[in-house]
Amino acid sequence: MTNPSAPPPPHDADPSSTGGGQRRPGDWLLQLALGLFALGLLAIIAIFLIPVLSDGSPGLWLYFAAMLAPLGFLVAVLYALRSGRRSR
């Protein structure tokens, strides 16, 4: 049974905490970092799998694509530094 004299619960004024579609301005940088890192990891996995599954060697483009993993890591560090709170 509910108490009719109890005040209603307060509404949350922040739409980002309720799972709404609001994003912060720098979130695209994190998504870019995750995408670059994932593509780099896929290229590294392909470099190891190509000699196992075939007689050929991986192409040069695959080695260049593997460099996306450290690039994505650096972009993620940049995102963390930009979005971090400053200490007083």
CSV table of N, CA, C and O in Angstrom, one decimal:
chain,number,residue,atom,x,y,z
A,1,MET,N,0.8,-1.2,0.0
A,1,MET,CA,0.0,0.0,0.0
A,1,MET,C,0.9,1.2,0.0
A,1,MET,O,1.9,1.3,0.7
A,2,THR,N,0.5,2.2,-0.8
A,2,THR,CA,1.3,3.4,-0.9
A,2,THR,C,0.9,4.5,0.1
A,2,THR,O,-0.3,4.5,0.5
A,3,ASN,N,1.8,5.4,0.4
A,3,ASN,CA,1.5,6.5,1.3
A,3,ASN,C,1.1,7.7,0.5
A,3,ASN,O,1.9,8.3,-0.2
A,4,PRO,N,-0.2,8.1,0.5
A,4,PRO,CA,-0.6,9.2,-0.3
A,4,PRO,C,-0.1,10.6,0.2
A,4,PRO,O,0.0,11.5,-0.6
A,5,SER,N,0.4,10.7,1.4
A,5,SER,CA,1.0,12.0,1.9
A,5,SER,C,2.4,12.1,1.6
A,5,SER,O,3.0,13.2,1.8
A,6,ALA,N,3.1,11.1,1.0
A,6,ALA,CA,4.5,11.2,0.7
A,6,ALA,C,4.7,12.0,-0.6
A,6,ALA,O,3.9,11.9,-1.5
A,7,PRO,N,5.8,12.9,-0.6
A,7,PRO,CA,6.0,13.7,-1.8
A,7,PRO,C,6.5,12.8,-2.9
A,7,PRO,O,7.1,11.7,-2.7
A,8,PRO,N,6.2,13.2,-4.1
A,8,PRO,CA,6.7,12.4,-5.3
A,8,PRO,C,8.2,12.5,-5.4
A,8,PRO,O,8.9,13.4,-4.9
A,9,PRO,N,8.8,11.4,-6.0
A,9,PRO,CA,10.3,11.5,-6.1
A,9,PRO,C,10.7,12.5,-7.0
A,9,PRO,O,10.0,12.9,-8.0
A,10,PRO,N,11.9,13.1,-6.8
A,10,PRO,CA,12.4,14.2,-7.7
A,10,PRO,C,12.8,13.7,-9.0
A,10,PRO,O,13.3,12.5,-9.1
A,11,HIS,N,12.6,14.5,-10.1
A,11,HIS,CA,13.0,14.1,-11.4
A,11,HIS,C,14.4,14.4,-11.7
A,11,HIS,O,14.9,15.5,-11.2
A,12,ASP,N,15.1,13.6,-12.4
A,12,ASP,CA,16.5,13.8,-12.7
A,12,ASP,C,16.6,14.9,-13.8
A,12,ASP,O,16.0,14.7,-14.9
A,13,ALA,N,17.3,15.9,-13.6
A,13,ALA,CA,17.4,17.0,-14.6
A,13,ALA,C,18.5,16.7,-15.6
A,13,ALA,O,18.6,17.3,-16.6
A,14,ASP,N,19.4,15.8,-15.3
A,14,ASP,CA,20.5,15.5,-16.2
A,14,ASP,C,20.1,14.3,-17.2
A,14,ASP,O,20.0,13.2,-16.7
A,15,PRO,N,19.9,14.6,-18.5
A,15,PRO,CA,19.5,13.6,-19.4
A,15,PRO,C,20.5,12.6,-19.7
A,15,PRO,O,20.3,11.5,-20.1
A,16,SER,N,21.8,12.9,-19.5
A,16,SER,CA,22.9,12.0,-19.9
A,16,SER,C,23.0,10.8,-18.9
A,16,SER,O,23.5,9.8,-19.2
A,17,SER,N,22.5,11.1,-17.6
A,17,SER,CA,22.6,10.0,-16.6
A,17,SER,C,21.5,9.0,-16.7
A,17,SER,O,21.6,7.9,-16.2
A,18,THR,N,20.5,9.3,-17.5
A,18,THR,CA,19.3,8.4,-17.6
A,18,THR,C,19.5,7.5,-18.9
A,18,THR,O,18.6,6.8,-19.2
A,19,GLY,N,20.6,7.6,-19.6
A,19,GLY,CA,20.8,6.9,-20.8
A,19,GLY,C,20.2,7.5,-22.0
A,19,GLY,O,20.0,6.9,-23.0
A,20,GLY,N,19.9,8.8,-21.9
A,20,GLY,CA,19.4,9.6,-23.1
A,20,GLY,C,20.4,9.7,-24.2
A,20,GLY,O,21.6,9.3,-24.0
A,21,GLY,N,20.1,10.2,-25.3
A,21,GLY,CA,21.0,10.3,-26.4
A,21,GLY,C,22.0,11.4,-26.3
A,21,GLY,O,22.7,11.7,-27.3
A,22,GLN,N,22.1,12.1,-25.2
A,22,GLN,CA,23.0,13.2,-25.1
A,22,GLN,C,24.5,12.7,-25.0
A,22,GLN,O,24.8,11.8,-24.2
A,23,ARG,N,25.4,13.3,-25.7
A,23,ARG,CA,26.8,12.9,-25.7
A,23,ARG,C,27.6,14.2,-25.4
A,23,ARG,O,27.2,15.3,-25.8
A,24,ARG,N,28.7,13.9,-24.8
A,24,ARG,CA,29.6,15.1,-24.6
A,24,ARG,C,30.4,15.4,-25.9
A,24,ARG,O,30.5,14.5,-26.7
A,25,PRO,N,30.9,16.6,-26.0
A,25,PRO,CA,31.5,17.0,-27.3
A,25,PRO,C,32.8,16.1,-27.7
A,25,PRO,O,33.0,16.0,-28.9
A,26,GLY,N,33.5,15.6,-26.7
A,26,GLY,CA,34.7,14.9,-27.1
A,26,GLY,C,34.6,13.4,-27.2
A,26,GLY,O,35.6,12.7,-27.4
A,27,ASP,N,33.3,12.9,-27.2
A,27,ASP,CA,33.1,11.4,-27.3
A,27,ASP,C,33.5,10.9,-28.7
A,27,ASP,O,33.9,9.7,-28.8
A,28,TRP,N,33.5,11.7,-29.7
A,28,TRP,CA,33.9,11.2,-31.0
A,28,TRP,C,35.4,10.8,-31.0
A,28,TRP,O,35.8,9.9,-31.7
A,29,LEU,N,36.2,11.5,-30.2
A,29,LEU,CA,37.6,11.1,-30.1
A,29,LEU,C,37.8,9.7,-29.5
A,29,LEU,O,38.7,9.0,-30.0
A,30,LEU,N,37.0,9.4,-28.5
A,30,LEU,CA,37.1,8.1,-27.9
A,30,LEU,C,36.6,7.0,-28.9
A,30,LEU,O,37.3,5.9,-29.0
A,31,GLN,N,35.6,7.3,-29.6
A,31,GLN,CA,35.1,6.3,-30.7
A,31,GLN,C,36.1,6.1,-31.8
A,31,GLN,O,36.3,5.0,-32.2
A,32,LEU,N,36.8,7.2,-32.1
A,32,LEU,CA,37.8,7.1,-33.1
A,32,LEU,C,39.0,6.3,-32.6
A,32,LEU,O,39.5,5.4,-33.3
A,33,ALA,N,39.4,6.5,-31.4
A,33,ALA,CA,40.5,5.7,-30.8
A,33,ALA,C,40.1,4.2,-30.7
A,33,ALA,O,41.0,3.4,-31.0
A,34,LEU,N,38.9,3.9,-30.3
A,34,LEU,CA,38.5,2.5,-30.2
A,34,LEU,C,38.5,1.9,-31.6
A,34,LEU,O,38.9,0.7,-31.8
A,35,GLY,N,38.0,2.6,-32.6
A,35,GLY,CA,38.0,2.1,-33.9
A,35,GLY,C,39.4,1.8,-34.5
A,35,GLY,O,39.6,0.8,-35.1
A,36,LEU,N,40.3,2.8,-34.3
A,36,LEU,CA,41.6,2.6,-34.8
A,36,LEU,C,42.3,1.4,-34.1
A,36,LEU,O,43.0,0.6,-34.8
A,37,PHE,N,42.1,1.3,-32.8
A,37,PHE,CA,42.8,0.3,-32.1
A,37,PHE,C,42.3,-1.1,-32.5
A,37,PHE,O,43.0,-2.0,-32.7
A,38,ALA,N,40.9,-1.2,-32.7
A,38,ALA,CA,40.3,-2.5,-33.1
A,38,ALA,C,40.8,-2.9,-34.5
A,38,ALA,O,41.1,-4.0,-34.8
A,39,LEU,N,40.9,-1.9,-35.5
A,39,LEU,CA,41.4,-2.2,-36.8
A,39,LEU,C,42.9,-2.7,-36.8
A,39,LEU,O,43.3,-3.6,-37.5
A,40,GLY,N,43.6,-2.0,-35.9
A,40,GLY,CA,45.0,-2.4,-35.8
A,40,GLY,C,45.2,-3.8,-35.2
A,40,GLY,O,46.0,-4.6,-35.7
A,41,LEU,N,44.3,-4.2,-34.2
A,41,LEU,CA,44.4,-5.5,-33.7
A,41,LEU,C,44.0,-6.6,-34.7
A,41,LEU,O,44.5,-7.7,-34.8
A,42,LEU,N,43.0,-6.2,-35.5
A,42,LEU,CA,42.5,-7.2,-36.6
A,42,LEU,C,43.7,-7.4,-37.6
A,42,LEU,O,43.9,-8.5,-38.1
A,43,ALA,N,44.4,-6.3,-37.9
A,43,ALA,CA,45.5,-6.5,-38.8
A,43,ALA,C,46.6,-7.3,-38.2
A,43,ALA,O,47.2,-8.2,-38.9
A,44,ILE,N,46.9,-7.2,-36.9
A,44,ILE,CA,47.9,-8.0,-36.3
A,44,ILE,C,47.5,-9.5,-36.3
A,44,ILE,O,48.3,-10.4,-36.6
A,45,ILE,N,46.2,-9.7,-36.0
A,45,ILE,CA,45.8,-11.1,-36.0
A,45,ILE,C,45.9,-11.7,-37.4
A,45,ILE,O,46.3,-12.8,-37.6
A,46,ALA,N,45.5,-10.9,-38.4
A,46,ALA,CA,45.6,-11.3,-39.8
A,46,ALA,C,47.1,-11.6,-40.2
A,46,ALA,O,47.4,-12.6,-41.0
A,47,ILE,N,48.0,-10.8,-39.7
A,47,ILE,CA,49.4,-11.0,-40.0
A,47,ILE,C,49.9,-12.4,-39.5
A,47,ILE,O,50.6,-13.1,-40.2
A,48,PHE,N,49.4,-12.8,-38.4
A,48,PHE,CA,49.8,-14.1,-37.8
A,48,PHE,C,49.0,-15.3,-38.5
A,48,PHE,O,49.5,-16.4,-38.6
A,49,LEU,N,47.8,-15.0,-38.9
A,49,LEU,CA,47.0,-16.1,-39.5
A,49,LEU,C,47.2,-16.4,-41.0
A,49,LEU,O,47.1,-17.5,-41.4
A,50,ILE,N,47.7,-15.4,-41.7
A,50,ILE,CA,47.9,-15.6,-43.2
A,50,ILE,C,49.0,-16.7,-43.4
A,50,ILE,O,48.8,-17.6,-44.2
A,51,PRO,N,50.1,-16.7,-42.8
A,51,PRO,CA,51.1,-17.7,-43.0
A,51,PRO,C,50.6,-19.1,-42.6
A,51,PRO,O,51.0,-20.1,-43.1
A,52,VAL,N,49.8,-19.1,-41.5
A,52,VAL,CA,49.3,-20.4,-41.0
A,52,VAL,C,48.3,-21.0,-42.0
A,52,VAL,O,48.3,-22.2,-42.2
A,53,LEU,N,47.4,-20.2,-42.5
A,53,LEU,CA,46.3,-20.7,-43.3
A,53,LEU,C,46.7,-20.8,-44.8
A,53,LEU,O,45.9,-21.4,-45.6
A,54,SER,N,47.7,-20.1,-45.3
A,54,SER,CA,48.1,-20.2,-46.7
A,54,SER,C,49.6,-20.2,-46.8
A,54,SER,O,50.3,-20.1,-45.8
A,55,ASP,N,50.1,-20.4,-48.0
A,55,ASP,CA,51.5,-20.4,-48.2
A,55,ASP,C,52.1,-19.0,-48.5
A,55,ASP,O,53.3,-18.9,-48.5
A,56,GLY,N,51.3,-18.0,-48.6
A,56,GLY,CA,51.7,-16.7,-48.9
A,56,GLY,C,52.2,-15.9,-47.6
A,56,GLY,O,52.0,-16.4,-46.5
A,57,SER,N,52.8,-14.8,-47.9
A,57,SER,CA,53.1,-13.9,-46.8
A,57,SER,C,52.2,-12.7,-46.8
A,57,SER,O,51.6,-12.3,-47.8
A,58,PRO,N,52.0,-12.1,-45.6
A,58,PRO,CA,51.1,-10.9,-45.5
A,58,PRO,C,51.7,-9.8,-46.4
A,58,PRO,O,52.9,-9.6,-46.5
A,59,GLY,N,50.8,-9.0,-46.9
A,59,GLY,CA,51.1,-7.8,-47.7
A,59,GLY,C,51.7,-6.7,-46.9
A,59,GLY,O,51.4,-6.6,-45.7
A,60,LEU,N,52.4,-5.8,-47.5
A,60,LEU,CA,52.9,-4.6,-46.8
A,60,LEU,C,51.8,-3.8,-46.3
A,60,LEU,O,52.0,-3.2,-45.2
A,61,TRP,N,50.7,-3.7,-46.9
A,61,TRP,CA,49.6,-2.9,-46.5
A,61,TRP,C,49.1,-3.4,-45.1
A,61,TRP,O,48.6,-2.6,-44.3
A,62,LEU,N,49.2,-4.7,-44.9
A,62,LEU,CA,48.7,-5.2,-43.6
A,62,LEU,C,49.6,-4.8,-42.4
A,62,LEU,O,49.2,-4.5,-41.3
A,63,TYR,N,50.9,-4.7,-42.7
A,63,TYR,CA,51.9,-4.2,-41.7
A,63,TYR,C,51.6,-2.7,-41.4
A,63,TYR,O,51.7,-2.3,-40.3
A,64,PHE,N,51.3,-1.9,-42.4
A,64,PHE,CA,50.9,-0.5,-42.2
A,64,PHE,C,49.6,-0.4,-41.4
A,64,PHE,O,49.4,0.4,-40.6
A,65,ALA,N,48.7,-1.3,-41.7
A,65,ALA,CA,47.4,-1.3,-41.0
A,65,ALA,C,47.6,-1.7,-39.5
A,65,ALA,O,46.8,-1.2,-38.7
A,66,ALA,N,48.6,-2.5,-39.2
A,66,ALA,CA,48.9,-2.9,-37.9
A,66,ALA,C,49.3,-1.7,-37.0
A,66,ALA,O,49.2,-1.7,-35.8
A,67,MET,N,49.8,-0.7,-37.7
A,67,MET,CA,50.3,0.6,-37.0
A,67,MET,C,49.1,1.4,-36.5
A,67,MET,O,49.3,2.4,-35.8
A,68,LEU,N,47.9,1.0,-36.9
A,68,LEU,CA,46.7,1.7,-36.4
A,68,LEU,C,46.5,1.4,-34.9
A,68,LEU,O,45.9,2.2,-34.2
A,69,ALA,N,47.0,0.3,-34.4
A,69,ALA,CA,46.8,-0.1,-33.0
A,69,ALA,C,47.5,0.9,-32.0
A,69,ALA,O,46.9,1.5,-31.1
A,70,PRO,N,48.8,1.2,-32.2
A,70,PRO,CA,49.4,2.2,-31.4
A,70,PRO,C,48.9,3.6,-31.6
A,70,PRO,O,48.8,4.4,-30.7
A,71,LEU,N,48.5,3.9,-32.9
A,71,LEU,CA,47.9,5.2,-33.1
A,71,LEU,C,46.5,5.4,-32.3
A,71,LEU,O,46.3,6.4,-31.8
A,72,GLY,N,45.7,4.3,-32.3
A,72,GLY,CA,44.5,4.3,-31.5
A,72,GLY,C,44.8,4.5,-30.1
A,72,GLY,O,44.0,5.2,-29.4
A,73,PHE,N,45.8,3.8,-29.6
A,73,PHE,CA,46.2,4.0,-28.2
A,73,PHE,C,46.6,5.4,-27.9
A,73,PHE,O,46.2,6.0,-26.8
A,74,LEU,N,47.3,6.1,-28.7
A,74,LEU,CA,47.7,7.4,-28.5
A,74,LEU,C,46.5,8.4,-28.6
A,74,LEU,O,46.5,9.3,-27.8
A,75,VAL,N,45.6,8.1,-29.4
A,75,VAL,CA,44.4,9.0,-29.5
A,75,VAL,C,43.6,8.8,-28.2
A,75,VAL,O,43.0,9.7,-27.7
A,76,ALA,N,43.6,7.5,-27.7
A,76,ALA,CA,42.8,7.3,-26.4
A,76,ALA,C,43.5,8.0,-25.3
A,76,ALA,O,42.8,8.6,-24.4
A,77,VAL,N,44.8,8.1,-25.2
A,77,VAL,CA,45.5,8.8,-24.2
A,77,VAL,C,45.2,10.3,-24.3
A,77,VAL,O,45.0,11.0,-23.3
A,78,LEU,N,45.2,10.8,-25.6
A,78,LEU,CA,44.9,12.2,-25.8
A,78,LEU,C,43.4,12.5,-25.3
A,78,LEU,O,43.2,13.5,-24.7
A,79,TYR,N,42.5,11.6,-25.6
A,79,TYR,CA,41.1,11.7,-25.1
A,79,TYR,C,41.1,11.8,-23.6
A,79,TYR,O,40.4,12.6,-23.0
A,80,ALA,N,41.8,10.9,-22.9
A,80,ALA,CA,41.8,10.8,-21.5
A,80,ALA,C,42.4,12.1,-20.9
A,80,ALA,O,41.9,12.6,-19.9
A,81,LEU,N,43.4,12.6,-21.5
A,81,LEU,CA,44.0,13.9,-21.0
A,81,LEU,C,43.1,15.1,-21.2
A,81,LEU,O,43.0,16.0,-20.3
A,82,ARG,N,42.4,15.1,-22.3
A,82,ARG,CA,41.5,16.2,-22.6
A,82,ARG,C,40.2,16.2,-21.7
A,82,ARG,O,39.7,17.2,-21.3
A,83,SER,N,39.8,15.0,-21.4
A,83,SER,CA,38.5,14.8,-20.7
A,83,SER,C,38.7,14.7,-19.2
A,83,SER,O,37.7,14.7,-18.5
A,84,GLY,N,39.9,14.6,-18.7
A,84,GLY,CA,40.2,14.5,-17.3
A,84,GLY,C,39.9,15.8,-16.6
A,84,GLY,O,39.9,16.9,-17.1
A,85,ARG,N,39.6,15.6,-15.3
A,85,ARG,CA,39.3,16.8,-14.5
A,85,ARG,C,40.6,17.4,-14.0
A,85,ARG,O,41.6,16.7,-13.7
A,86,ARG,N,40.7,18.7,-13.9
A,86,ARG,CA,41.9,19.4,-13.4
A,86,ARG,C,41.9,19.4,-11.9
A,86,ARG,O,40.9,19.7,-11.3
A,87,SER,N,43.0,19.2,-11.3
A,87,SER,CA,43.1,19.2,-9.9
A,87,SER,C,43.5,20.6,-9.5
A,87,SER,O,44.1,21.4,-10.2
A,88,ARG,N,43.0,21.0,-8.3
A,88,ARG,CA,43.3,22.4,-7.8
A,88,ARG,C,44.4,22.4,-6.8
A,88,ARG,O,44.7,21.6,-6.1
